[in-house]
mmCIF file with all atom_site columns, C-alpha atoms in Angstrom:
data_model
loop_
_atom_site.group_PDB
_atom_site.id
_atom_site.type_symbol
_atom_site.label_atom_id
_atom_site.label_alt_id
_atom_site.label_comp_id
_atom_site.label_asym_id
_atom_site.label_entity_id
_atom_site.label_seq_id
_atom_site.pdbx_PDB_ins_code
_atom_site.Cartn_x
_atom_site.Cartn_y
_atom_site.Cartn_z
_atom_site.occupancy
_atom_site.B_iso_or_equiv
_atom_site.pdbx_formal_charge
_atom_site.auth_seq_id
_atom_site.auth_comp_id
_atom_site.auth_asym_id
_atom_site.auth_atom_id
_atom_site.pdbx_PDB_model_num
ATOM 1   C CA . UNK D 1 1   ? 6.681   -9.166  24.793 1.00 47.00 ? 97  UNK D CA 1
ATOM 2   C CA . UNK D 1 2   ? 9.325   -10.950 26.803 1.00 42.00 ? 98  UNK D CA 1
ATOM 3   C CA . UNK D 1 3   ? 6.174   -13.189 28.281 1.00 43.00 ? 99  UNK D CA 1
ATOM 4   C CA . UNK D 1 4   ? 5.315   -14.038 24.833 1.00 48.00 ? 100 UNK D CA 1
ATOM 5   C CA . UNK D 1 5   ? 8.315   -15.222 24.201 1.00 46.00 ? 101 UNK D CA 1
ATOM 6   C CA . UNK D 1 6   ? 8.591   -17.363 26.841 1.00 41.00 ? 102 UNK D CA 1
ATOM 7   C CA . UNK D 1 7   ? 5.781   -18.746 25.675 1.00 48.00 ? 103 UNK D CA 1
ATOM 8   C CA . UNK D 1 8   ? 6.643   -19.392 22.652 1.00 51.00 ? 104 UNK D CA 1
ATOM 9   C CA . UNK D 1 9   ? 10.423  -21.137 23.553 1.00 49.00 ? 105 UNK D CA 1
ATOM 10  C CA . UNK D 1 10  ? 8.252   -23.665 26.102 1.00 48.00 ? 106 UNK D CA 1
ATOM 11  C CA . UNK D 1 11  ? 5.473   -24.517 23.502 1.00 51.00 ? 107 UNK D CA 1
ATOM 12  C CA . UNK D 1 12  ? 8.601   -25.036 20.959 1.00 50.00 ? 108 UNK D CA 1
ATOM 13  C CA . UNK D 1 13  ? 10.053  -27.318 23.586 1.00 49.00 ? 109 UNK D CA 1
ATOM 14  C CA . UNK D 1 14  ? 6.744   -29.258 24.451 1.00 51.00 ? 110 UNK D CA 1
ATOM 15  C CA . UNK D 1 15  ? 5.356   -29.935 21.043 1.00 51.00 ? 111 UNK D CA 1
ATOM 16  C CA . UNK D 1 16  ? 9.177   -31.029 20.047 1.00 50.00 ? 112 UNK D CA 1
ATOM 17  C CA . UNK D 1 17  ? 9.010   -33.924 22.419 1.00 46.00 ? 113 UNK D CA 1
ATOM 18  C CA . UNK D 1 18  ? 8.783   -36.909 21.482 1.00 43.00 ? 114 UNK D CA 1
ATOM 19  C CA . UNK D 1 19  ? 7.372   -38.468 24.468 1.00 42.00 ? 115 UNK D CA 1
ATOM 20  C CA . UNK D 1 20  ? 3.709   -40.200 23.970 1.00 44.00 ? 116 UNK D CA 1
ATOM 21  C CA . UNK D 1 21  ? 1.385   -38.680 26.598 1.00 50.00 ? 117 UNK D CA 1
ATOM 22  C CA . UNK D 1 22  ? -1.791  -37.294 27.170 1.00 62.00 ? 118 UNK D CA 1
ATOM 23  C CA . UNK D 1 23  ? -1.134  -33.657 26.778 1.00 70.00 ? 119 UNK D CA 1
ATOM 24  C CA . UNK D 1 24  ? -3.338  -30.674 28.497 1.00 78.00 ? 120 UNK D CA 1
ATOM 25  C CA . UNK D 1 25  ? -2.155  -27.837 26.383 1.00 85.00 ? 121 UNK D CA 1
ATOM 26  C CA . UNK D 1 26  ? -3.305  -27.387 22.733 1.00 95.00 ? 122 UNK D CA 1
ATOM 27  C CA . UNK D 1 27  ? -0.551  -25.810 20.192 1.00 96.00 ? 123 UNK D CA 1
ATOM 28  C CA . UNK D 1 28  ? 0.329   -26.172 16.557 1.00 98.00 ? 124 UNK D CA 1
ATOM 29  C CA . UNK D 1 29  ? 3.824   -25.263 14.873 1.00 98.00 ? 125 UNK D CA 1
ATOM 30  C CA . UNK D 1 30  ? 3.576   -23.582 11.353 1.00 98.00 ? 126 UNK D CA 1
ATOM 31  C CA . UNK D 1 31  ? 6.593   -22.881 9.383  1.00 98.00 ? 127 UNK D CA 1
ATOM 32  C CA . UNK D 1 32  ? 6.737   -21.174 6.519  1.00 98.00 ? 128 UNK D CA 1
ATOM 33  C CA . UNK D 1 33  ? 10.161  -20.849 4.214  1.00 98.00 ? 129 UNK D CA 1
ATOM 34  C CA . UNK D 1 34  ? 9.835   -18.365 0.783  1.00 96.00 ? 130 UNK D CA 1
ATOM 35  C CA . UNK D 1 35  ? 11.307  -20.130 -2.062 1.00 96.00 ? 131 UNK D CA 1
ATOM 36  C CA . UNK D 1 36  ? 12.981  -17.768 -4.723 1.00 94.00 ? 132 UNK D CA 1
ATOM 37  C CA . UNK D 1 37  ? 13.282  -20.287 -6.965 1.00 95.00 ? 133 UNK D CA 1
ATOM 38  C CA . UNK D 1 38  ? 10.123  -21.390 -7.403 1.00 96.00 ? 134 UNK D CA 1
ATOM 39  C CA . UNK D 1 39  ? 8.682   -18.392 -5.999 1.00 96.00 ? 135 UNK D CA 1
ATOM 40  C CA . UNK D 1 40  ? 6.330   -20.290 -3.720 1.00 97.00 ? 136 UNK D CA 1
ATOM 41  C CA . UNK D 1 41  ? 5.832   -20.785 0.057  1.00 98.00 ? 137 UNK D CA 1
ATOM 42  C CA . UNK D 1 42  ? 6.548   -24.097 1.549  1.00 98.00 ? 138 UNK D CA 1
ATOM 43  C CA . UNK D 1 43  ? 4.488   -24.975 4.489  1.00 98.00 ? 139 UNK D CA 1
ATOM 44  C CA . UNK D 1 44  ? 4.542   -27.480 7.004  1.00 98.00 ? 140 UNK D CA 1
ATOM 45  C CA . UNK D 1 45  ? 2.462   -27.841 10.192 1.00 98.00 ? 141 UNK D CA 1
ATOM 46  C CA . UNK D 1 46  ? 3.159   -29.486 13.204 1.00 98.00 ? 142 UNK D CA 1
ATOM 47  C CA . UNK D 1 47  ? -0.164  -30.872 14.972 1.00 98.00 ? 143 UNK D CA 1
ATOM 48  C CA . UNK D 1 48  ? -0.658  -33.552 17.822 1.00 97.00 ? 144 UNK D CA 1
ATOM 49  C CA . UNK D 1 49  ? -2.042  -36.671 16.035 1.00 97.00 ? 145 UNK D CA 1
ATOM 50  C CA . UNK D 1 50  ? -4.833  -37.096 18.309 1.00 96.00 ? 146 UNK D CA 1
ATOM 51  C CA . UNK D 1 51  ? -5.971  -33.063 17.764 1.00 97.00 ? 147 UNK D CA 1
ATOM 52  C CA . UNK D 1 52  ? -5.699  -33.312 14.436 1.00 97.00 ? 148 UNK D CA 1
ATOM 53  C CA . UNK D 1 53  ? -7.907  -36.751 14.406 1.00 97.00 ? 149 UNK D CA 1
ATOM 54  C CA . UNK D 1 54  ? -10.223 -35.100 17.262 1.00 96.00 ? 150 UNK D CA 1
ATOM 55  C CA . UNK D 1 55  ? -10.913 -32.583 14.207 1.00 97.00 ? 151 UNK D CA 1
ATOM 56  C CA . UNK D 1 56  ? -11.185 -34.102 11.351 1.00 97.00 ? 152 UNK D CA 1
ATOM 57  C CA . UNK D 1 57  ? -13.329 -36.304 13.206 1.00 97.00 ? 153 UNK D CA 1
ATOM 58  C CA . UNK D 1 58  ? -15.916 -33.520 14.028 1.00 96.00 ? 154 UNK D CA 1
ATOM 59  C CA . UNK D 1 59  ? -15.718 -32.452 10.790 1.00 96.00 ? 155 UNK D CA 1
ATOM 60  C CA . UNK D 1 60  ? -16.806 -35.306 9.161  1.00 96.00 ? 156 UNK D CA 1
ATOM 61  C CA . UNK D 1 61  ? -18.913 -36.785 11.817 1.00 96.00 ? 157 UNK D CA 1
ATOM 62  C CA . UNK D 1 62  ? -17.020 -39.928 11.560 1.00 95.00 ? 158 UNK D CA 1
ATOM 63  C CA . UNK D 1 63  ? -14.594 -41.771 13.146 1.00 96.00 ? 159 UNK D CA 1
ATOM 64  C CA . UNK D 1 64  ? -10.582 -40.916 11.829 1.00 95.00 ? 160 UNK D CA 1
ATOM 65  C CA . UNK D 1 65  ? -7.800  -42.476 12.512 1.00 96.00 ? 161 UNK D CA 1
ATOM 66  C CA . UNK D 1 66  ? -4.274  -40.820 10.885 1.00 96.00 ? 162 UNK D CA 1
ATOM 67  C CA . UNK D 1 67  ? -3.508  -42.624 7.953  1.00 94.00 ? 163 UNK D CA 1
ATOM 68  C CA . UNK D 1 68  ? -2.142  -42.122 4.327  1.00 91.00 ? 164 UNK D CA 1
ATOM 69  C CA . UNK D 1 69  ? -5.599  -42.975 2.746  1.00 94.00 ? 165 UNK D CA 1
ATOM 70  C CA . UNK D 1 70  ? -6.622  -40.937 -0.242 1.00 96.00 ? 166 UNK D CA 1
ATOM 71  C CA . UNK D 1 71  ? -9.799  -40.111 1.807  1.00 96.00 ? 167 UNK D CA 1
ATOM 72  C CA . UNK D 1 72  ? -7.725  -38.524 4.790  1.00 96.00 ? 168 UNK D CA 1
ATOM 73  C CA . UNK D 1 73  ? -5.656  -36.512 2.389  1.00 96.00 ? 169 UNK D CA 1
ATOM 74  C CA . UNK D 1 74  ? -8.745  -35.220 0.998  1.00 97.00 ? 170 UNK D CA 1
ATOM 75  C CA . UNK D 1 75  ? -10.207 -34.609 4.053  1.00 97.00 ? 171 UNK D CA 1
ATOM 76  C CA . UNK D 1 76  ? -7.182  -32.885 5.767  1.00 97.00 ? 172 UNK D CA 1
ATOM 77  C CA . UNK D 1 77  ? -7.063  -30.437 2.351  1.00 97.00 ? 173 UNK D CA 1
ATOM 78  C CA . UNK D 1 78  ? -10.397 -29.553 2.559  1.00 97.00 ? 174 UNK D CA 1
ATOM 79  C CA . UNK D 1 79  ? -9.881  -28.967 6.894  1.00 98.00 ? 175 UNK D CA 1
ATOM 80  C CA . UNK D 1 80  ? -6.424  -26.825 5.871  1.00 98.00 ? 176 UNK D CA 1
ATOM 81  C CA . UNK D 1 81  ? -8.545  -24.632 3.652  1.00 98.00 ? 177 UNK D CA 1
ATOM 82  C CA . UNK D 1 82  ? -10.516 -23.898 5.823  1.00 97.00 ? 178 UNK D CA 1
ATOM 83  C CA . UNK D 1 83  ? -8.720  -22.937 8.599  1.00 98.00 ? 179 UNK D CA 1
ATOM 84  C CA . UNK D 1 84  ? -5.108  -21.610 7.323  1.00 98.00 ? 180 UNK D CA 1
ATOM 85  C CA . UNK D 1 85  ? -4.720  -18.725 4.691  1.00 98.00 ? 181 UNK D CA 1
ATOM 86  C CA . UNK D 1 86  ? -1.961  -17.176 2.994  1.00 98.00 ? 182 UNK D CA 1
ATOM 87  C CA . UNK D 1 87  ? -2.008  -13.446 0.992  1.00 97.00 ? 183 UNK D CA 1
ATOM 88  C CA . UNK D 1 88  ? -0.213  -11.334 0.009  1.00 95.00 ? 184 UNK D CA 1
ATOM 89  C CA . UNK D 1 89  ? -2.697  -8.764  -0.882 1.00 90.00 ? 185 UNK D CA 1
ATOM 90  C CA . UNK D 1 90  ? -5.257  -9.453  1.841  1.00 86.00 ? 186 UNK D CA 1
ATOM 91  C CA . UNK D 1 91  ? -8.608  -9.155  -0.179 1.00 87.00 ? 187 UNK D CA 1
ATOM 92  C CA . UNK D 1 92  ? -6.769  -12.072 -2.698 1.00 93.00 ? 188 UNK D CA 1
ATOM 93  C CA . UNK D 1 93  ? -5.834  -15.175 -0.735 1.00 96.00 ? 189 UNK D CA 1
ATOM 94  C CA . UNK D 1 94  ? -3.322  -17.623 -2.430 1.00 97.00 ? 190 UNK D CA 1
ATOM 95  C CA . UNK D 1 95  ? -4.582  -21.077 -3.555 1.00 97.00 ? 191 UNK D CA 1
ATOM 96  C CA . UNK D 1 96  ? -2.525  -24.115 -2.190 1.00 98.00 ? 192 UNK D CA 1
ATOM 97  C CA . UNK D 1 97  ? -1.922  -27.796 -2.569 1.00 98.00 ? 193 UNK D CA 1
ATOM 98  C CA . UNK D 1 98  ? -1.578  -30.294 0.440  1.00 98.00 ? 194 UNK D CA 1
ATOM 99  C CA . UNK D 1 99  ? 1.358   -32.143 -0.842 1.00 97.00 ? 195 UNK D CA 1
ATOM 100 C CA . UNK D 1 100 ? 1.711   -34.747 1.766  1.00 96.00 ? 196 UNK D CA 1
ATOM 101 C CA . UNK D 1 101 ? 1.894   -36.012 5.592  1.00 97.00 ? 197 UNK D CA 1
ATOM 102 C CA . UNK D 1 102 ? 3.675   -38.009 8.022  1.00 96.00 ? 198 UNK D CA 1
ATOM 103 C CA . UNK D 1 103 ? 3.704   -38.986 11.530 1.00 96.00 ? 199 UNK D CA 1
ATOM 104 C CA . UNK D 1 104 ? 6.308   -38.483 13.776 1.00 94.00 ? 200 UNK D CA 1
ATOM 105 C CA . UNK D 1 105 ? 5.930   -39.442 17.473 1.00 91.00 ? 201 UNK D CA 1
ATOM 106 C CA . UNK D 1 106 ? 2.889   -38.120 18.471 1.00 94.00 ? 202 UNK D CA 1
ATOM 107 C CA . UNK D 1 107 ? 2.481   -35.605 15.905 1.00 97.00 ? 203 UNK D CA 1
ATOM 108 C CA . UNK D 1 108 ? 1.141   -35.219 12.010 1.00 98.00 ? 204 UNK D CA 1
ATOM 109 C CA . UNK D 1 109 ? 3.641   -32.794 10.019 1.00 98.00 ? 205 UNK D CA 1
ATOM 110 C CA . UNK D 1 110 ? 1.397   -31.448 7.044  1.00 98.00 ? 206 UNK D CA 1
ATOM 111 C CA . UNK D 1 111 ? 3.285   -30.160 4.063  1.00 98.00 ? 207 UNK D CA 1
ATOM 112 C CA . UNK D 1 112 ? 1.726   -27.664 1.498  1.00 98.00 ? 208 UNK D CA 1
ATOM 113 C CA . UNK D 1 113 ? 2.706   -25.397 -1.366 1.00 98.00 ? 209 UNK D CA 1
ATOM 114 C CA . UNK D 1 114 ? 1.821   -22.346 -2.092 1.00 98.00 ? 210 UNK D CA 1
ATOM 115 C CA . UNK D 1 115 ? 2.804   -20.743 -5.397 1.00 98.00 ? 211 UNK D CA 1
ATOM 116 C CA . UNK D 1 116 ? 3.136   -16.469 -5.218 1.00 96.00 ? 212 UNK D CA 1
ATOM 117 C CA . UNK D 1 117 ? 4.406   -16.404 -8.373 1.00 90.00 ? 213 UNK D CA 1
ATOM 118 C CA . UNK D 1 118 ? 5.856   -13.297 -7.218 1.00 89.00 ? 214 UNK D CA 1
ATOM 119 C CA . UNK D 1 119 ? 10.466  -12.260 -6.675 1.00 88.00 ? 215 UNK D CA 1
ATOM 120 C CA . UNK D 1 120 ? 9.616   -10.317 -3.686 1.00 89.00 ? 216 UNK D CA 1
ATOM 121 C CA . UNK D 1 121 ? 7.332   -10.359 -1.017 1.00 92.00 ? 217 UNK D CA 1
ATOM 122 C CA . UNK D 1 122 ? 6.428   -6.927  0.182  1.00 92.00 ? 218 UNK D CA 1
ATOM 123 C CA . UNK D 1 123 ? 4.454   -8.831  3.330  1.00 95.00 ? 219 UNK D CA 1
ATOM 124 C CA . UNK D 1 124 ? 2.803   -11.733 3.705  1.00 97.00 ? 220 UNK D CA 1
ATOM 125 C CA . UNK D 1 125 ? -0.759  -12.293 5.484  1.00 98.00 ? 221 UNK D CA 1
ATOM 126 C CA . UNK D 1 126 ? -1.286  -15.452 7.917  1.00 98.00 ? 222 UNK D CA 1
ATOM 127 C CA . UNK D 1 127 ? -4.736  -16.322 9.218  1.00 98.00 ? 223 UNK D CA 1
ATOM 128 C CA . UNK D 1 128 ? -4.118  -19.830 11.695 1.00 98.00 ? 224 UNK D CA 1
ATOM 129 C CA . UNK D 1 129 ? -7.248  -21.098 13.154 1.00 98.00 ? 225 UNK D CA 1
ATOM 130 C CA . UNK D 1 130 ? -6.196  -24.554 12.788 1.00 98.00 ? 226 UNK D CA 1
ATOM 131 C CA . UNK D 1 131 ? -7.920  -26.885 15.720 1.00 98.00 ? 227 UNK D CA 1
ATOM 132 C CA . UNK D 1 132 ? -9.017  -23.211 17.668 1.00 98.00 ? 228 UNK D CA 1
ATOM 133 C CA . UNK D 1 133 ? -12.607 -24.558 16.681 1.00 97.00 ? 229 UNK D CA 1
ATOM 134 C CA . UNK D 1 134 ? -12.125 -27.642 18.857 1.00 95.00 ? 230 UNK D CA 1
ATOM 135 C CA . UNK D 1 135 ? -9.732  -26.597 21.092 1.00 96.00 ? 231 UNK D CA 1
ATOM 136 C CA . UNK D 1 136 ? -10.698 -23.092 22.567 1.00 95.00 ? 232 UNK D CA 1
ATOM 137 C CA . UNK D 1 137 ? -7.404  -23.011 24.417 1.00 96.00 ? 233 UNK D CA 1
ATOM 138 C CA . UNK D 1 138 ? -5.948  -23.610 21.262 1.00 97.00 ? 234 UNK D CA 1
ATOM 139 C CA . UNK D 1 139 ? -2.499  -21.836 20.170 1.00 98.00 ? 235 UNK D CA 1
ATOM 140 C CA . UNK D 1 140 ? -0.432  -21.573 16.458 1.00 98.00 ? 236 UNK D CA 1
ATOM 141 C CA . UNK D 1 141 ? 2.901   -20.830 16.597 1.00 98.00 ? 237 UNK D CA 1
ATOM 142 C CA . UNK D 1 142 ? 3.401   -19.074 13.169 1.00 98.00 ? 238 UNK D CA 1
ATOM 143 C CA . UNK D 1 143 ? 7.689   -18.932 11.870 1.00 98.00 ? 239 UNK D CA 1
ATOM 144 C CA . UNK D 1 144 ? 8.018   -17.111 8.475  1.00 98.00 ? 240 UNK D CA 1
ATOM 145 C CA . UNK D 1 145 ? 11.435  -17.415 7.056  1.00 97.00 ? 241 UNK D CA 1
ATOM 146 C CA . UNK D 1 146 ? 12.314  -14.898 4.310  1.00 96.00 ? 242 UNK D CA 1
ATOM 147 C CA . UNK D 1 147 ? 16.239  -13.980 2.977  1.00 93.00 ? 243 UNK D CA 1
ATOM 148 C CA . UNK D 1 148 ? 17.831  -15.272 5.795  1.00 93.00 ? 244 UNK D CA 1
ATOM 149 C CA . UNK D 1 149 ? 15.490  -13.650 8.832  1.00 95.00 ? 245 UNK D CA 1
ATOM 150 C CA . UNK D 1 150 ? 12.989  -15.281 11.047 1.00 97.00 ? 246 UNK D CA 1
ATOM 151 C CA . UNK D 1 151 ? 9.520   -13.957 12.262 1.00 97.00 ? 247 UNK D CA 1
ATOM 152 C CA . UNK D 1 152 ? 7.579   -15.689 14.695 1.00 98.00 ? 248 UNK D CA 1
ATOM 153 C CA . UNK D 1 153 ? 3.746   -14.832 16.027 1.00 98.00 ? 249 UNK D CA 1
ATOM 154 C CA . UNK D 1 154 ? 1.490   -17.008 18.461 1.00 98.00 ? 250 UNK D CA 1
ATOM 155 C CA . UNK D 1 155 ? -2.036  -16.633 17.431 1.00 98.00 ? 251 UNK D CA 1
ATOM 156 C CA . UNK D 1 156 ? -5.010  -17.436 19.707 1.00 98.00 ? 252 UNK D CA 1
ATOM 157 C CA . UNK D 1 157 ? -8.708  -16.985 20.134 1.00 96.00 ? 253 UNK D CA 1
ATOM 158 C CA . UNK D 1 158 ? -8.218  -13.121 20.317 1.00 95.00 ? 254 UNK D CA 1
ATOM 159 C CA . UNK D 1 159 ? -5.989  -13.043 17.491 1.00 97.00 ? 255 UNK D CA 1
ATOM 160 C CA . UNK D 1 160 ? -6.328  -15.650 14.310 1.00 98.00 ? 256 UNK D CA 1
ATOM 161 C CA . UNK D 1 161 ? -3.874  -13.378 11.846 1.00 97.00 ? 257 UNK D CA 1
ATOM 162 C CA . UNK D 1 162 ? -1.341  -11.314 11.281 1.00 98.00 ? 258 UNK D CA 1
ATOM 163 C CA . UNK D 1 163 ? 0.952   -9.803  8.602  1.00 97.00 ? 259 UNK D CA 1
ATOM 164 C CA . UNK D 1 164 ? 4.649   -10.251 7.946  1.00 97.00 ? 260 UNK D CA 1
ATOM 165 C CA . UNK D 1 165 ? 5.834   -7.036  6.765  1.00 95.00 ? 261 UNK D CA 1
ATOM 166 C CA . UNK D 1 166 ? 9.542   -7.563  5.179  1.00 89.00 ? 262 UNK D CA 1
#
């Protein structure tokens, strides 16, 4: 446990850098705040540019550069559901919207929605096997936020979900 978390602080530190390098580790940052409110789950991910375009690229068999382009946006929804899901009950995932993206450094921070139309959340499922299919080294860092406490999870090859029990 301690190792994990080690783990965990150093990716934090590495993928929060700003500096523009070739990197030889793969990670993603996911964090996900509950909303009372609006009763929804807002979303952002944290991806290295150049992973994220590595993907996308594969998956379309062309050539992407990051960009604000209605294609991209449709393209990076269409990657995001298929690689990140959210449920509460695990046999019903929730539907979500990409709402946006912007580049920071080199990094892509993806922001999505996802109404649970629910007061309380019992738990909350994560599957995160964003870039694992091009990066087998690949690793998530999954934060779930919910009244005032934090939850954290690194998922890998071995281990693509896991529930939030609150």
């Amino acid at each position: 446990m301690m190792y994990k978390s080690l783990v965990l602080s150093l990716l934090l530190v590495l993928l929060g850098t700003g500096a523009s390098f070739a990197h030889n580790y793969h990670t993603s940052i996911t964090d996900i705040k509950y909303n009372p409110r609006t009763q929804s789950l807002e979303v952002a991910v944290k991806v290295f540019t150049d992973d994220l375009e590595n993907a996308i690229s594969r998956r379309t068999k062309q050539e992407v550069h990051y960009s604000k382009s209605e294609k991209l946006k449709q393209d990076l929804t269409a990657y995001l559901h298929s690689t990140l899901v959210f449920a509460v009950d695990k046999s019903a995932p929730l539907k979500y919207t990409l709402l946006g993206s912007e580049e920071e450094d080199n990094a892509v921070w993806l922001y999505v929605e996802v109404p649970v139309k629910q007061a309380a959340l019992p738990r909350l499922h994560v599957k995160n096997t964003v870039l694992m299919e091009t990066f087998p080294d690949q690793m998530n860092i999954v934060n779930v936020s919910y009244k005032g406490k934090t939850e954290s999870a690194l998922l890998q090859q071995d281990e693509q979900e896991k529930t939030f029990s609150f």
